[in-house]
Amino acid sequence: MEKFKTQDIKQFLNPAQWDAVSTIDGPLLVVAGAGTGKTRVIEYRCLYMIEKGIAPEQILLLTFTRKAAREMLSRASLHDPRCRKIEGGTFHSFAYRLIRQYKSALGLGEIISFLDESDSSDLLHLLSAKAGFLEEKSRFPKKDTLRSVLSMSINRNQPIREVLAKDYPHFVAIAHQLEDLRKMYTQFKVERNLIDYDDMLIYLKFLLETPAINEKVASHFRYCMVDEFQDTNKIQADIVYALARRHNNCMAVGDDTQSIYSFRGAYYKNMFDFPRHFPDTRIIKLEYNYRSTQPILDVANAVIEGEKQKYSKVLFTTRPGDEKPTLSYFKDAFTEAEWVAHRVKELRDDGTPLGSIGVLYRSNYLSLPVQLALSKLNIPFAVFGGMKFIETAHVKDVLAFLKAHHNPKDEISIARILMLLEGVGPRTAERVRDLILNLDAQALEKDVALVIKSTEVRRDVLKLAELFRRLAGIETIDGKIKKVIQFYTPILKKKFDDYPARQEDLEAFVEIAAGYASLEQFLVDFVTIEPPERSRLDGEGKKEDERPVTLSTVHSAKGLEWDAVFLIALVDGSIPVSYALDDDDAIEEERRLLYVAVTRARKQLHLSLHNEGRNGGMHSFNRLSRFISEPRVLEKIKTDYVWYEDAGFRLDDSQVPRMGKEGLYQKLAEYFDDDKSQDYF
């Protein structure tokens, strides 16, 4: 195969990309705006370096996923097979290689074992039990929470107490115990040659700070490249600086305006610290966008212009398209969702594949009205960024209360509720299941006393029965759910370490329910969200294997793109999210999050918000997101005041003949071609 020459490489790049590719020696920071082809720069830079005589074994490419490194090097290898010899992979895979090679320098034995996340959680639980932490009266975090807190402390470079204060404030009082646990955990691992996921980065940093090892590694890898530098944490940045300190031949590629993962430990200021560590850094900006039309880029530029600390850049394109992004106002979340669903259907009917349409939002619970609206129109969808709202354990728990209240014969829901009570197992649940919905309080107390001997368990069961009696006297759906949540909250706090976040979900649940007049319709809509195994659309000429509409949090949408994007619930409290309002750094990240969302759109961008909402259970009016309401942003958007109402219909079935249970049994028997009729069932 004929090798690529310099002129061959240059013809595939714009001037800024070529500048980045052909700058080989010395420190280089490539500030790559959204959709500007940073991956192409890395791919062709590998080719260019080899074409200039640099041995591929001397090149190191660090990425955040093995897939990213593999794809970039595979494409480069199509033009020059020598690119296969480039060392490419994640920080952790590179760390694994060096730790194995220099384990004796770390004081580790010949045989090393690596702990995955499950192993780490189990070990922390074991050590907690040995230390007696699980026997104390105060609540202690579950094993996965323990692992998460210790890991976040390392990746965010924060003391354990600060991590708890931000994410698990109800555990701050036991911060000292978690600090002791980390010491025990560390000692246990060192004594037994065990290494977990976070240790890999720490140990790699230690090795590169050893002069003899640093000289050896730096002389071997004379050229370093790092992708997505804005997403590195402080340890990873220190590793990069240590790798390149001797020769300064390091290229970091990233976009400070797309740094949205601080909760994982990403430190976007690494983009600004890079030139301080390498004073001769050359900065090249990629601003030509290959993805979006100019009107969409105008909105993105206007949004990010308000960021306080950034590398100023203006995205531009020659891609055809002059359709301005739209901003639509709606009465409530349901009318907003119904409008989105109908617009999706119109786009599909006009030839836009469903897989080329994305609906984005800040938090998962915001997608629920859209899920309901799409389901009603039989439009298939896939949810990215966590479990579907309806599939989360706490939402299913609350739904079980409502189902049992609506249908006292729903044994499955009643059993689920009873099993939430401490001290109630399957046998006890079976014995009291038929008693629990007895509205005669005195009779119930007598019957329960015969079945349950424990005073505490009997008290909880009677409280549950009292809840169902009170639900019978509440007319509104949201009123019923509030009463259920009041009963369920102590259970929620015991069951989940992250209960504050789940409480927010339940508050949203109340808001959604307020739009219903019928409990039955509310439950039916939830059950019918995307029926299982639905793989096709109804209608002539529609593809069975067509990819569904994507519903995604903005965080999960990074790196993806769609022809048409709907960005919903653009209100203060959603984006920026409410808990960011008193934190300047958090507000800045929320702005970057909106920028990422806008730049996912290729041809159409539809922004929307609903006017009515609920705040702490109180009816309120939403305010347009502060980032959109800025004059320089609004002037780039076409505003539509749409008050969409779905007429719907109500069927009067008072004159419809009743077949009765026997008739229903007979119909079912005929359907299943069985002559046993009622006995069969």
XYZ file of C-alpha atoms in Angstrom:
681
model
C 0.000 0.000 0.000
C 1.348 3.427 -0.951
C 2.075 5.606 2.076
C 0.420 8.987 2.582
C 2.584 11.993 1.710
C 2.423 15.469 3.242
C 0.398 16.859 0.332
C -2.068 13.963 0.629
C -2.688 14.745 4.299
C -3.010 18.492 3.782
C -5.788 18.218 1.187
C -8.156 16.623 3.726
C -7.775 19.398 6.326
C -8.798 23.005 6.744
C -6.021 25.525 7.536
C -6.427 25.380 11.340
C -6.515 21.570 11.316
C -3.405 21.441 9.141
C -1.662 23.842 11.504
C -2.383 21.491 14.427
C -1.358 18.379 12.481
C 1.935 19.803 11.237
C 3.017 21.306 14.580
C 5.035 18.414 15.979
C 7.727 19.665 18.324
C 6.986 21.503 21.549
C 3.824 21.843 23.630
C 0.580 22.343 21.722
C -2.929 23.022 23.010
C -5.674 22.468 20.436
C -8.898 24.175 21.520
C -11.424 22.254 19.436
C -14.946 23.674 19.313
C -17.941 21.372 19.023
C -18.102 19.537 15.691
C -14.800 20.945 14.403
C -13.107 17.621 13.593
C -10.693 17.097 16.473
C -10.690 13.345 15.875
C -9.516 13.938 12.320
C -6.673 16.089 13.637
C -5.415 13.297 15.916
C -5.778 10.689 13.167
C -3.862 12.693 10.562
C -1.258 13.894 13.048
C -0.329 10.255 13.660
C 0.126 9.823 9.907
C 2.099 13.043 9.579
C 4.524 12.199 12.389
C 5.280 8.790 10.914
C 5.638 10.310 7.437
C 8.220 12.685 8.955
C 10.280 9.750 10.216
C 9.161 9.463 13.851
C 9.051 5.841 14.993
C 5.456 4.842 15.864
C 6.701 3.151 19.063
C 7.721 6.589 20.320
C 4.190 7.989 20.082
C 1.704 7.729 22.988
C -2.002 8.495 22.550
C -4.117 8.723 25.719
C -7.912 8.720 25.425
C -10.890 8.167 27.727
C -12.087 4.975 26.099
C -10.283 2.137 24.373
C -12.831 2.394 21.591
C -11.836 6.001 20.836
C -8.128 5.129 20.588
C -8.841 2.016 18.557
C -11.038 3.882 16.052
C -8.573 6.732 15.526
C -5.575 4.436 15.075
C -7.535 1.992 12.917
C -8.482 4.751 10.488
C -4.895 5.991 10.401
C -3.682 2.424 9.824
C -5.765 2.181 6.662
C -3.414 4.760 5.146
C -0.236 3.552 6.848
C -0.083 0.174 8.645
C 2.760 1.451 10.830
C 0.170 3.372 12.851
C -0.815 0.063 14.454
C 2.449 0.235 16.427
C 1.452 3.477 18.157
C 0.763 3.001 21.875
C -2.868 4.021 22.236
C -5.325 3.497 25.059
C -6.817 4.866 28.255
C -4.955 6.340 31.222
C -5.807 3.181 33.142
C -4.565 0.754 30.498
C -1.297 2.697 30.264
C -1.041 2.673 34.063
C -1.590 -1.103 34.112
C 1.309 -1.594 31.724
C 3.763 0.471 33.792
C 2.630 -0.920 37.157
C 3.242 -4.461 35.917
C 6.673 -3.419 34.674
C 7.765 -1.485 37.759
C 5.829 -3.218 40.551
C 8.974 -3.791 42.616
C 9.648 -0.045 42.625
C 6.229 0.424 44.227
C 6.979 -2.190 46.876
C 4.473 -4.635 45.440
C 5.041 -8.373 45.237
C 5.398 -10.496 42.116
C 1.706 -11.406 41.916
C -0.740 -8.500 41.765
C -4.514 -8.786 41.849
C -6.808 -6.100 40.476
C -10.131 -5.282 42.120
C -13.133 -4.327 40.029
C -15.846 -2.048 41.447
C -17.833 -4.970 42.848
C -14.731 -6.378 44.582
C -13.977 -2.958 46.098
C -17.533 -2.589 47.412
C -17.466 -6.053 48.980
C -14.105 -5.412 50.624
C -15.236 -2.098 52.093
C -18.329 -3.789 53.528
C -16.156 -6.521 55.071
C -13.792 -3.984 56.654
C -16.731 -1.927 57.943
C -18.118 -5.008 59.662
C -14.722 -5.869 61.181
C -14.378 -2.334 62.528
C -17.813 -2.540 64.147
C -19.215 0.346 62.109
C -22.262 -1.692 61.085
C -23.192 -2.424 64.703
C -23.523 1.213 65.757
C -26.930 2.819 66.132
C -26.255 5.574 63.609
C -26.906 4.602 60.015
C -23.865 3.582 57.978
C -23.621 3.861 54.149
C -24.183 0.818 51.962
C -21.161 -0.768 50.321
C -21.595 0.819 46.886
C -21.956 4.230 48.492
C -18.733 3.671 50.437
C -16.860 2.864 47.245
C -18.383 5.866 45.475
C -17.423 8.309 48.247
C -13.819 7.106 48.466
C -13.463 7.146 44.681
C -14.925 10.649 44.359
C -12.553 11.889 47.044
C -9.618 10.756 44.901
C -10.925 11.851 41.518
C -12.163 15.244 42.688
C -9.097 15.786 44.859
C -11.391 16.562 47.800
C -11.386 15.455 51.453
C -14.018 12.847 52.290
C -15.880 15.373 54.432
C -16.330 17.715 51.444
C -17.596 14.887 49.231
C -20.159 13.960 51.871
C -21.247 17.567 52.341
C -21.963 17.890 48.616
C -23.462 14.498 47.741
C -24.435 12.747 50.996
C -24.970 15.496 53.593
C -26.862 13.088 55.873
C -23.574 11.177 56.398
C -21.325 14.135 57.305
C -21.482 13.209 61.001
C -19.625 9.940 60.332
C -16.921 11.444 58.086
C -14.232 10.450 60.594
C -15.310 6.803 60.368
C -15.017 6.866 56.585
C -11.569 8.411 56.906
C -10.566 5.540 59.201
C -12.117 3.085 56.757
C -10.013 4.463 53.917
C -6.861 3.902 55.970
C -7.894 0.299 56.696
C -8.816 -0.249 53.055
C -5.488 1.133 51.834
C -3.490 -0.947 54.305
C -5.418 -4.113 53.434
C -4.712 -3.637 49.717
C -1.007 -2.848 50.113
C -0.379 -5.823 52.391
C -2.028 -8.205 49.916
C -0.824 -6.722 46.586
C -4.326 -5.597 45.617
C -4.952 -2.631 43.320
C -8.296 -1.027 42.526
C -9.331 1.223 39.668
C -8.296 4.483 41.371
C -4.984 3.053 42.604
C -3.881 2.656 38.996
C -3.740 6.431 38.472
C -2.182 7.113 41.870
C 0.533 4.486 41.352
C 1.240 5.715 37.819
C 1.714 9.222 39.209
C 4.128 7.840 41.848
C 6.151 6.008 39.183
C 6.453 9.049 36.926
C 7.614 11.134 39.890
C 10.550 8.718 40.332
C 13.429 10.340 38.341
C 14.970 7.148 36.961
C 11.618 5.747 35.807
C 10.505 9.100 34.422
C 13.673 9.382 32.344
C 13.200 5.860 30.989
C 9.524 6.358 30.082
C 9.999 9.865 28.655
C 12.911 8.771 26.483
C 10.768 5.956 25.069
C 7.586 8.001 24.479
C 9.018 11.171 22.964
C 5.658 12.390 21.666
C 2.437 12.429 23.699
C -1.119 13.231 22.638
C -4.117 13.507 24.960
C -7.742 13.579 23.822
C -10.626 15.289 25.703
C -8.229 17.135 27.983
C -11.095 19.169 29.485
C -12.397 15.949 31.049
C -9.176 14.984 32.842
C -9.034 15.153 36.620
C -6.077 16.605 38.524
C -4.247 13.287 38.829
C -4.521 12.638 35.085
C -3.264 16.131 34.308
C -0.282 15.588 36.640
C 0.452 12.344 34.776
C 0.481 14.214 31.451
C 2.805 16.903 32.797
C 5.172 14.298 34.222
C 5.234 12.330 30.957
C 6.188 15.336 28.841
C 8.272 17.404 31.253
C 11.627 16.248 29.815
C 10.913 16.750 26.101
C 7.848 19.070 26.060
C 6.471 17.283 22.978
C 2.874 17.097 24.113
C -0.375 17.902 22.342
C -3.542 18.245 24.432
C -6.856 18.430 22.561
C -10.011 19.618 24.264
C -12.766 22.179 24.563
C -13.144 24.083 27.809
C -16.703 25.015 26.801
C -17.698 21.331 26.718
C -16.475 20.456 30.221
C -19.611 19.143 31.947
C -18.392 16.268 34.123
C -17.194 17.901 37.336
C -19.324 15.415 39.294
C -16.975 12.696 38.017
C -13.884 14.666 38.978
C -13.216 16.419 35.671
C -11.327 19.675 36.240
C -11.916 21.990 33.285
C -9.257 24.437 34.501
C -6.659 21.900 33.336
C -7.210 23.532 29.918
C -5.955 26.828 31.364
C -3.209 25.279 33.512
C -1.584 23.491 30.547
C 0.187 26.653 29.240
C 1.410 27.395 32.771
C 3.119 24.012 32.985
C 4.509 24.436 29.464
C 5.322 28.171 29.076
C 6.093 27.874 25.335
C 2.698 26.357 24.538
C 1.273 27.153 21.132
C -2.543 27.460 21.145
C -4.499 26.603 17.985
C -8.265 27.016 17.826
C -10.533 24.890 15.646
C -13.622 26.946 14.832
C -14.903 25.629 11.486
C -17.897 23.437 12.329
C -18.797 20.446 10.132
C -22.013 19.515 11.972
C -24.521 22.344 12.324
C -26.050 25.120 10.242
C -24.976 28.701 10.942
C -28.227 29.767 12.706
C -27.713 26.939 15.236
C -24.072 27.922 15.692
C -25.139 31.560 16.199
C -27.215 30.469 19.205
C -24.357 28.337 20.561
C -21.886 31.225 20.193
C -24.280 33.619 21.912
C -24.877 31.206 24.828
C -21.197 30.582 25.527
C -20.229 34.235 25.103
C -21.486 34.776 28.638
C -18.995 32.351 30.182
C -16.491 34.124 32.426
C -13.343 32.043 31.851
C -12.883 30.563 28.380
C -10.771 30.438 25.261
C -12.724 32.802 23.037
C -13.733 31.183 19.762
C -16.555 31.659 17.276
C -17.938 28.610 15.512
C -18.730 29.099 11.824
C -19.656 26.934 8.834
C -20.479 27.009 5.146
C -23.005 24.213 5.556
C -26.279 25.188 3.837
C -29.334 25.992 5.938
C -30.914 29.212 7.190
C -33.707 27.910 9.453
C -33.587 29.769 12.764
C -33.920 27.788 16.013
C -37.369 28.197 17.585
C -38.441 28.931 21.151
C -41.971 27.843 22.115
C -43.938 28.495 25.306
C -46.558 26.104 26.668
C -49.116 26.087 29.444
C -47.700 23.069 31.279
C -45.370 20.074 30.895
C -48.113 17.997 29.246
C -48.941 20.446 26.472
C -45.207 20.895 25.885
C -44.749 17.128 25.620
C -47.763 16.683 23.343
C -46.426 19.351 20.997
C -43.016 17.633 20.898
C -44.626 14.265 20.125
C -46.756 15.707 17.301
C -43.770 17.570 15.818
C -41.768 14.324 15.925
C -44.556 12.608 14.005
C -44.666 15.444 11.460
C -40.909 15.247 10.947
C -41.144 11.482 10.495
C -43.976 11.874 7.979
C -41.898 14.461 6.089
C -39.003 12.029 5.717
C -36.779 12.545 8.769
C -35.969 9.115 10.269
C -36.897 8.743 13.934
C -33.287 7.812 14.691
C -32.251 11.283 13.491
C -34.398 12.998 16.147
C -33.289 13.657 19.728
C -35.183 15.035 22.726
C -32.815 16.433 25.357
C -33.347 17.597 28.950
C -31.317 18.449 32.042
C -32.727 15.811 34.421
C -34.302 12.429 33.783
C -37.674 13.102 35.414
C -38.358 15.853 32.847
C -38.709 13.221 30.142
C -41.717 11.462 31.651
C -44.442 13.611 30.005
C -42.647 13.137 26.664
C -42.534 9.370 27.179
C -46.286 9.403 27.809
C -46.993 11.598 24.771
C -44.853 9.520 22.399
C -46.457 6.312 23.659
C -49.935 7.650 22.933
C -48.893 8.250 19.315
C -47.241 4.817 19.132
C -43.828 6.372 18.433
C -40.978 4.148 19.675
C -38.219 5.761 21.729
C -35.054 4.842 23.605
C -34.009 6.532 26.853
C -30.313 7.358 27.425
C -28.730 8.513 30.658
C -29.996 6.201 33.363
C -33.044 4.049 33.910
C -36.422 5.108 32.659
C -38.257 7.060 35.323
C -40.948 4.411 35.581
C -38.357 1.648 36.145
C -36.692 3.199 39.204
C -37.360 1.353 42.469
C -38.702 4.352 44.403
C -41.189 5.292 41.681
C -42.353 1.672 41.403
C -42.810 1.595 45.183
C -45.070 4.654 45.140
C -46.981 3.313 42.155
C -47.632 0.086 44.089
C -49.481 2.067 46.791
C -51.645 3.723 44.147
C -52.345 0.450 42.335
C -53.386 -1.285 45.557
C -55.610 1.653 46.499
C -57.219 1.618 43.056
C -57.631 -2.169 42.913
C -57.739 -3.985 46.281
C -57.372 -7.296 44.421
C -53.925 -6.356 43.102
C -52.041 -8.900 45.220
C -48.684 -8.172 43.561
C -48.737 -4.485 44.537
C -49.957 -5.226 48.066
C -47.167 -7.770 48.541
C -44.568 -5.232 47.329
C -45.852 -2.650 49.830
C -45.868 -5.049 52.770
C -42.304 -6.169 51.973
C -41.200 -2.548 52.394
C -42.068 -2.741 56.091
C -39.237 -3.739 58.378
C -39.747 -7.205 59.832
C -42.269 -8.293 57.207
C -41.122 -11.231 55.107
C -42.887 -13.206 52.383
C -44.778 -15.440 54.836
C -46.105 -12.561 56.933
C -47.000 -10.598 53.809
C -48.987 -13.567 52.530
C -50.905 -13.884 55.805
C -51.920 -10.224 56.150
C -52.308 -9.381 52.471
C -56.066 -9.913 52.428
C -56.536 -8.041 55.715
C -54.679 -4.845 54.946
C -57.386 -3.105 52.937
C -60.121 -3.778 55.502
C -61.547 -0.352 56.229
C -62.951 -1.478 59.603
C -60.132 -0.374 61.916
C -61.223 -2.328 64.993
C -61.755 -5.579 63.119
C -58.428 -5.192 61.368
C -56.511 -4.606 64.596
C -57.992 -7.776 66.075
C -57.241 -9.877 62.970
C -53.669 -8.577 62.632
C -52.951 -9.322 66.300
C -53.731 -12.994 65.615
C -51.200 -13.104 62.768
C -48.336 -10.844 63.911
C -46.754 -11.203 67.353
C -44.188 -8.378 67.091
C -45.559 -5.107 68.492
C -43.405 -2.990 66.151
C -44.372 -4.892 63.008
C -48.042 -4.897 64.024
C -47.899 -1.125 64.553
C -46.417 -0.548 61.061
C -49.019 -2.759 59.402
C -51.831 -0.883 61.144
C -50.307 2.442 60.039
C -50.342 1.123 56.482
C -53.998 0.210 56.831
C -54.707 3.694 58.171
C -52.999 5.154 55.078
C -55.393 3.278 52.787
C -58.386 4.495 54.804
C -57.223 8.090 54.410
C -56.566 7.670 50.683
C -60.211 6.751 50.229
C -61.170 10.222 51.453
C -58.809 12.189 49.184
C -60.196 13.200 45.803
C -57.235 14.600 43.841
C -54.524 12.361 42.365
C -51.669 14.589 43.489
C -53.236 14.726 46.974
C -53.223 10.922 47.133
C -49.590 10.769 46.014
C -48.541 13.380 48.592
C -50.109 11.261 51.331
C -48.357 8.122 50.023
C -45.003 9.936 49.851
C -45.476 11.186 53.417
C -45.849 7.551 54.545
C -43.068 6.308 52.244
C -40.381 8.911 53.042
C -39.006 7.186 56.200
C -38.795 3.953 54.168
C -37.057 5.830 51.329
C -34.430 7.199 53.713
C -33.672 3.747 55.107
C -33.673 2.029 51.733
C -31.497 4.408 49.677
C -28.292 6.266 50.540
C -29.008 8.771 47.762
C -32.534 9.467 48.975
C -32.322 13.300 48.525
C -32.068 12.849 44.743
C -34.907 10.326 44.771
C -37.056 12.736 46.779
C -36.726 15.210 43.904
C -38.045 12.521 41.553
C -41.073 11.995 43.772
C -41.761 15.723 43.883
C -41.796 15.667 40.080
C -44.120 12.678 40.269
C -46.625 14.817 42.202
C -46.409 17.567 39.589
C -47.082 15.121 36.757
C -50.051 13.596 38.606
C -51.637 17.019 39.087
C -52.541 17.030 35.405
C -54.869 14.028 35.779
C -58.490 13.933 36.893
C -58.690 10.123 36.947
C -56.433 7.793 38.947
C -57.263 5.014 36.527
C -56.098 7.046 33.515
C -52.952 8.051 35.387
C -52.070 4.405 36.108
C -52.968 3.288 32.575
C -50.687 5.917 31.042
C -47.798 4.745 33.199
C -48.322 1.085 32.385
C -48.534 1.782 28.651
C -45.273 3.725 28.383
C -43.483 2.001 25.495
C -45.072 -1.483 25.572
C -42.505 -4.315 25.570
C -41.196 -5.778 22.312
C -42.653 -3.028 20.158
C -40.236 -2.869 17.230
C -42.239 -1.278 14.459
C -44.409 1.675 13.609
C -47.936 1.219 12.347
C -48.609 2.405 8.848
C -47.856 1.577 5.259
C -44.274 1.814 4.070
C -42.677 2.338 7.489
C -39.561 0.374 8.325
C -39.756 -2.336 10.945
C -36.100 -1.902 11.907
C -36.122 1.897 12.067
C -34.150 3.223 14.997
C -36.313 4.934 17.648
C -36.362 8.545 18.780
C -33.657 9.219 21.365
C -34.615 10.694 24.750
C -31.474 11.690 26.621
C -30.030 13.784 29.391
C -27.625 16.371 28.019
C -24.746 14.690 29.864
C -25.376 11.420 28.040
C -25.830 13.215 24.703
C -22.286 14.583 24.574
C -20.541 13.182 21.515
C -23.853 12.436 19.761
C -25.747 14.420 17.117
C -29.157 14.469 15.422
C -30.725 16.228 12.428
C -33.476 17.614 14.678
C -33.109 18.301 18.397
C -35.843 19.254 20.874
C -34.466 20.835 24.044
C -37.273 20.918 26.624
C -38.000 22.476 30.037
C -35.675 25.452 29.563
C -36.529 27.084 32.873
C -34.518 28.316 35.822
C -34.403 25.430 38.251
C -34.017 22.907 35.431
C -31.146 24.490 33.514
C -29.467 25.893 35.486
C -30.493 23.183 37.910
C -31.758 24.479 41.257
C -28.844 23.265 43.400
C -26.368 25.192 41.204
C -27.945 28.609 41.786
C -25.721 29.551 44.739
C -22.451 28.284 43.247
C -20.671 30.382 40.594
C -18.606 27.469 39.246
C -21.701 25.275 39.054
C -23.606 27.996 37.176
C -20.762 28.207 34.663
C -20.934 24.456 34.111
C -24.694 24.677 33.576
C -24.060 27.246 30.830
C -21.566 24.882 29.201
C -24.163 22.120 29.467
C -26.644 24.209 27.466
C -23.918 24.910 24.883
C -23.317 21.169 24.507
C -27.063 20.576 24.079
C -27.428 23.237 21.371
C -24.450 21.933 19.394
C -25.963 18.430 19.119
C -28.330 19.704 16.386
C -27.410 19.463 12.703
C -30.392 21.038 10.876
C -33.191 21.937 13.297
C -33.207 23.098 16.910
C -36.469 23.505 18.840
C -36.267 25.046 22.321
C -39.266 24.983 24.640
C -40.509 25.557 28.169
C -43.756 25.270 30.090
C -45.160 28.152 32.055
C -46.834 26.398 34.984
C -44.977 24.273 37.495
C -44.783 23.331 41.137
C -42.152 24.345 43.629
C -42.146 22.419 46.892
C -45.726 21.366 46.212
C -46.866 24.959 45.640
C -48.257 26.095 42.294
C -45.783 28.446 40.611
C -44.895 30.090 37.306
C -41.625 29.167 35.649
C -39.042 31.629 34.463
C -37.246 31.201 31.134
C -33.682 29.949 31.658
C -31.384 32.878 32.382
C -29.027 31.651 29.656
C -31.726 31.872 26.968
C -33.256 35.127 28.202
C -30.019 37.046 27.566
C -30.754 39.546 24.718
C -27.856 38.396 22.531
C -29.279 34.841 22.635
C -32.940 35.744 22.140
C -32.184 37.768 19.019
C -30.816 34.607 17.370
C -34.041 32.660 18.015
C -37.480 32.694 16.438
C -40.012 32.872 19.278
C -43.403 31.165 18.957
C -46.005 31.616 21.674
C -47.749 28.280 21.232
C -50.506 27.298 23.627
C -51.130 23.821 22.365
C -54.202 21.976 23.655
C -55.119 18.359 22.909
C -58.898 18.149 22.425
C -59.028 14.459 23.340
C -62.370 12.652 23.676
C -64.541 10.988 26.269
C -66.622 7.912 25.465
C -70.058 7.635 27.062
C -70.451 3.863 27.490
C -73.642 3.918 29.568
C -75.602 2.238 26.744
C -72.949 -0.378 25.897
C -74.170 -3.964 26.690
C -72.379 -5.679 29.607
C -71.170 -9.224 29.034
C -70.370 -9.892 32.730
C -67.669 -12.167 34.069
C -69.218 -15.326 32.653
C -69.427 -13.747 29.242
C -65.810 -12.588 29.542
C -64.673 -16.079 30.544
C -66.519 -17.475 27.521
C -64.947 -14.951 25.181
C -61.486 -15.796 26.518
C -62.157 -19.514 26.159
C -63.222 -18.992 22.555
C -60.143 -16.910 21.888
C -57.845 -19.615 23.263
C -59.885 -22.291 21.442
C -60.739 -24.052 24.677
C -64.120 -25.546 25.623
C -63.572 -25.599 29.383
C -64.950 -22.087 29.682
C -64.889 -20.719 33.251
C -63.292 -23.813 34.801
C -60.256 -23.290 32.640
C -59.603 -19.978 34.296
